[in-house]
C-alpha atoms as one frame of an Amber mdcrd trajectory, in Angstrom:
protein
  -0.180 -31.295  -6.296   1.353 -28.047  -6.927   3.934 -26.664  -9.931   5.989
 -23.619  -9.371   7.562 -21.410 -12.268  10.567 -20.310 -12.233   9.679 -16.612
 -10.768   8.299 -17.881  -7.263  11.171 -20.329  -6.693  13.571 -17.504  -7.151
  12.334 -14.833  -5.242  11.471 -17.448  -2.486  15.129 -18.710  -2.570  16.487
 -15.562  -2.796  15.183 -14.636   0.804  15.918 -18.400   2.217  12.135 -19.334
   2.389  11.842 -21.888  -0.114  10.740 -24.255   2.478   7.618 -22.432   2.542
   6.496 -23.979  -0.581   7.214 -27.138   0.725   5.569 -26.661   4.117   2.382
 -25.380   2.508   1.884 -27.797  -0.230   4.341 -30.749  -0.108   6.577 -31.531
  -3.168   6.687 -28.745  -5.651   6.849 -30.016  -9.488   8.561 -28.405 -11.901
   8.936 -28.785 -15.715  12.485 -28.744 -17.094  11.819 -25.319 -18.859  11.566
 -23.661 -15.081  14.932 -25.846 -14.020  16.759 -24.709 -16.929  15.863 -20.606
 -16.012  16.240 -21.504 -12.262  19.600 -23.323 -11.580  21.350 -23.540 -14.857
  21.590 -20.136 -16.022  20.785 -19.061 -12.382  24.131 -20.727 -12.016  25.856
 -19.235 -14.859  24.575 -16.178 -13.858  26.410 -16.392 -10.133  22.946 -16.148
  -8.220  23.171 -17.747  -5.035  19.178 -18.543  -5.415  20.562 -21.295  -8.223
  21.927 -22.887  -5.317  19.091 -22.956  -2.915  16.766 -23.984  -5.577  19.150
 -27.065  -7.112  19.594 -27.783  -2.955  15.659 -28.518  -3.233  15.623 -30.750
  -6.135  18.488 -33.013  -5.046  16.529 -33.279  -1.809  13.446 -34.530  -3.777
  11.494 -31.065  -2.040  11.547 -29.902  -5.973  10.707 -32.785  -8.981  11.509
 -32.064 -12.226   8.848 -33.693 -14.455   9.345 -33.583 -18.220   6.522 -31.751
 -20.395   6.280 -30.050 -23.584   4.012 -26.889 -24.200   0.905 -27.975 -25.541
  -0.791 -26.230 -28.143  -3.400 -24.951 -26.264  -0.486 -22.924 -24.988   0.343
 -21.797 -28.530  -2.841 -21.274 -29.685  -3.531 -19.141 -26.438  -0.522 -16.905
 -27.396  -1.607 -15.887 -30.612  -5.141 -15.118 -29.027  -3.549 -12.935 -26.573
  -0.640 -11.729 -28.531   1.740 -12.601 -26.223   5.055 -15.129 -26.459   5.499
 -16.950 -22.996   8.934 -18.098 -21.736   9.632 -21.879 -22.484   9.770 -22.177
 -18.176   6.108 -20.565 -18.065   4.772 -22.546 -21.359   5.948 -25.852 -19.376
   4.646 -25.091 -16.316   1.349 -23.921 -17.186   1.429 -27.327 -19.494   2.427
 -28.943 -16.626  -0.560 -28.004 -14.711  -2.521 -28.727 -16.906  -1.431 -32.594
 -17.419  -1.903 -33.061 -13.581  -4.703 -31.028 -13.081  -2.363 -29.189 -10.491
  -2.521 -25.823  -8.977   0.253 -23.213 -10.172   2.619 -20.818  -8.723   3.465
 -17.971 -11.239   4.124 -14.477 -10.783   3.609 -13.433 -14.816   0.235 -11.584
 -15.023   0.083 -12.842 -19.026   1.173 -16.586 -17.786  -0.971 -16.563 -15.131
  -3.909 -15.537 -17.742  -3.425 -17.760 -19.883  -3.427 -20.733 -17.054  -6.246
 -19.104 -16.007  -8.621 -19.072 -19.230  -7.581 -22.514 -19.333  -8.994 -23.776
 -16.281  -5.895 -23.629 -13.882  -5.789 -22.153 -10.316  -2.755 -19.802  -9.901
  -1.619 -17.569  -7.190   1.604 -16.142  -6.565   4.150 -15.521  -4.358   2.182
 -12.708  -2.689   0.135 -15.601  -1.746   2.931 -18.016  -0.113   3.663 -14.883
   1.766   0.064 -14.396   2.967  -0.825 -18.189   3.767   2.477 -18.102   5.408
   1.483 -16.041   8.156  -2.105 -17.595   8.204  -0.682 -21.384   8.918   2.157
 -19.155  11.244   5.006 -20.284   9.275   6.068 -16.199   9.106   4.698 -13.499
  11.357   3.468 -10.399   9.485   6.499  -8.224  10.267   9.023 -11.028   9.050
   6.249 -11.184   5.525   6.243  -7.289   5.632   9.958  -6.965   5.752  10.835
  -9.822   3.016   8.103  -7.870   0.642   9.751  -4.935   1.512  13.257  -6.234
   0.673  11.405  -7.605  -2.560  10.104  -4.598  -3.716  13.385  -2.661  -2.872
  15.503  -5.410  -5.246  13.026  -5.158  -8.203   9.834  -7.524  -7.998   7.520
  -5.254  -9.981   3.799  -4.919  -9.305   0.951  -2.601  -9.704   0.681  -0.089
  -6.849  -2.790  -0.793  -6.257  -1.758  -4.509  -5.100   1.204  -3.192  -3.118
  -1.346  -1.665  -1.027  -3.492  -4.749  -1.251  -1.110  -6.576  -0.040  -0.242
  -4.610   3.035  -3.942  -4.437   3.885  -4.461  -8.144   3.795  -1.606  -8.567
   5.869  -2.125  -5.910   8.574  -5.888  -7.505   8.790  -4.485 -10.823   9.890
């Protein structure tokens, strides 16, 4: 089983390959937290990802399961003196509950999941797995990094390059 946060689904969405997630690893869970940041105020918020997103869900491709944050979340906060969204709280709680693997982009989130015995990746990784199972070609991955970068997904330089690499050597 997997469980997305809220990050992945919308930069997926926002490039129309959501059903990436869905081809790679079946039915993508979700806690209410991520719905809430996704659709709702993606909705109130006019972006069109809302749309693709809450598409998913009422196609039973997304499942909302309801979760709280655990106090291992809480406690993990205060050891890394950080404050987690309520989406990313849920999620990793999520994951933990189901013993599921996570999709998060937040390096602190994805941490935390971590130093609690989760297995995250990101959506660097859909990209790359993408073109592995030939779901995308590299220049159609290249391009929709590319186009991410350009409208704001923020990551270290070094992984930019990373990235490229990996993806050239496929």
């Amino acid at each position: 089983m997997t469980v997305a946060d809220t990050g992945v689904l919308i930069w997926l969405a926002r490039y129309n390959k959501l059903g990436l997630l869905v081809k790679l690893s079946g039915t993508i869970d979700i806690s209410p937290g991520v719905f809430e940041e996704a659709v709702t105020d993606g909705k109130l918020n006019g972006h069109p990802d809302a749309e693709v997103i809450e598409t998913a869900v009422d196609n039973k491709e997304i499942v909302v399961r309801n979760t709280g944050v655990s106090e291992k979340i809480d406690r993990m906060e205060e050891v890394f003196n950080c404050k987690l969204g309520r989406g990313e709280g849920e999620a990793i709680t999520l994951a933990l509950k189901t013993d599921s693997f996570l999709l998060i982009n937040d390096e602190e989130a994805s941490t935390i999941a971590e130093f609690l015995g989760v297995r995250t990746k990101g959506v660097l990784f859909i990209l790359l797995k993408s073109v592995k199972d030939g779901l995308l070609d590299k220049g159609e991955s290249l391009a929709i990094f590319q186009q991410m970068l350009e409208d704001g997904f923020w990551l270290a330089p070094d992984t930019a390059v990373e990235f490229e690499k990996m993806l050239l050597l496929m």
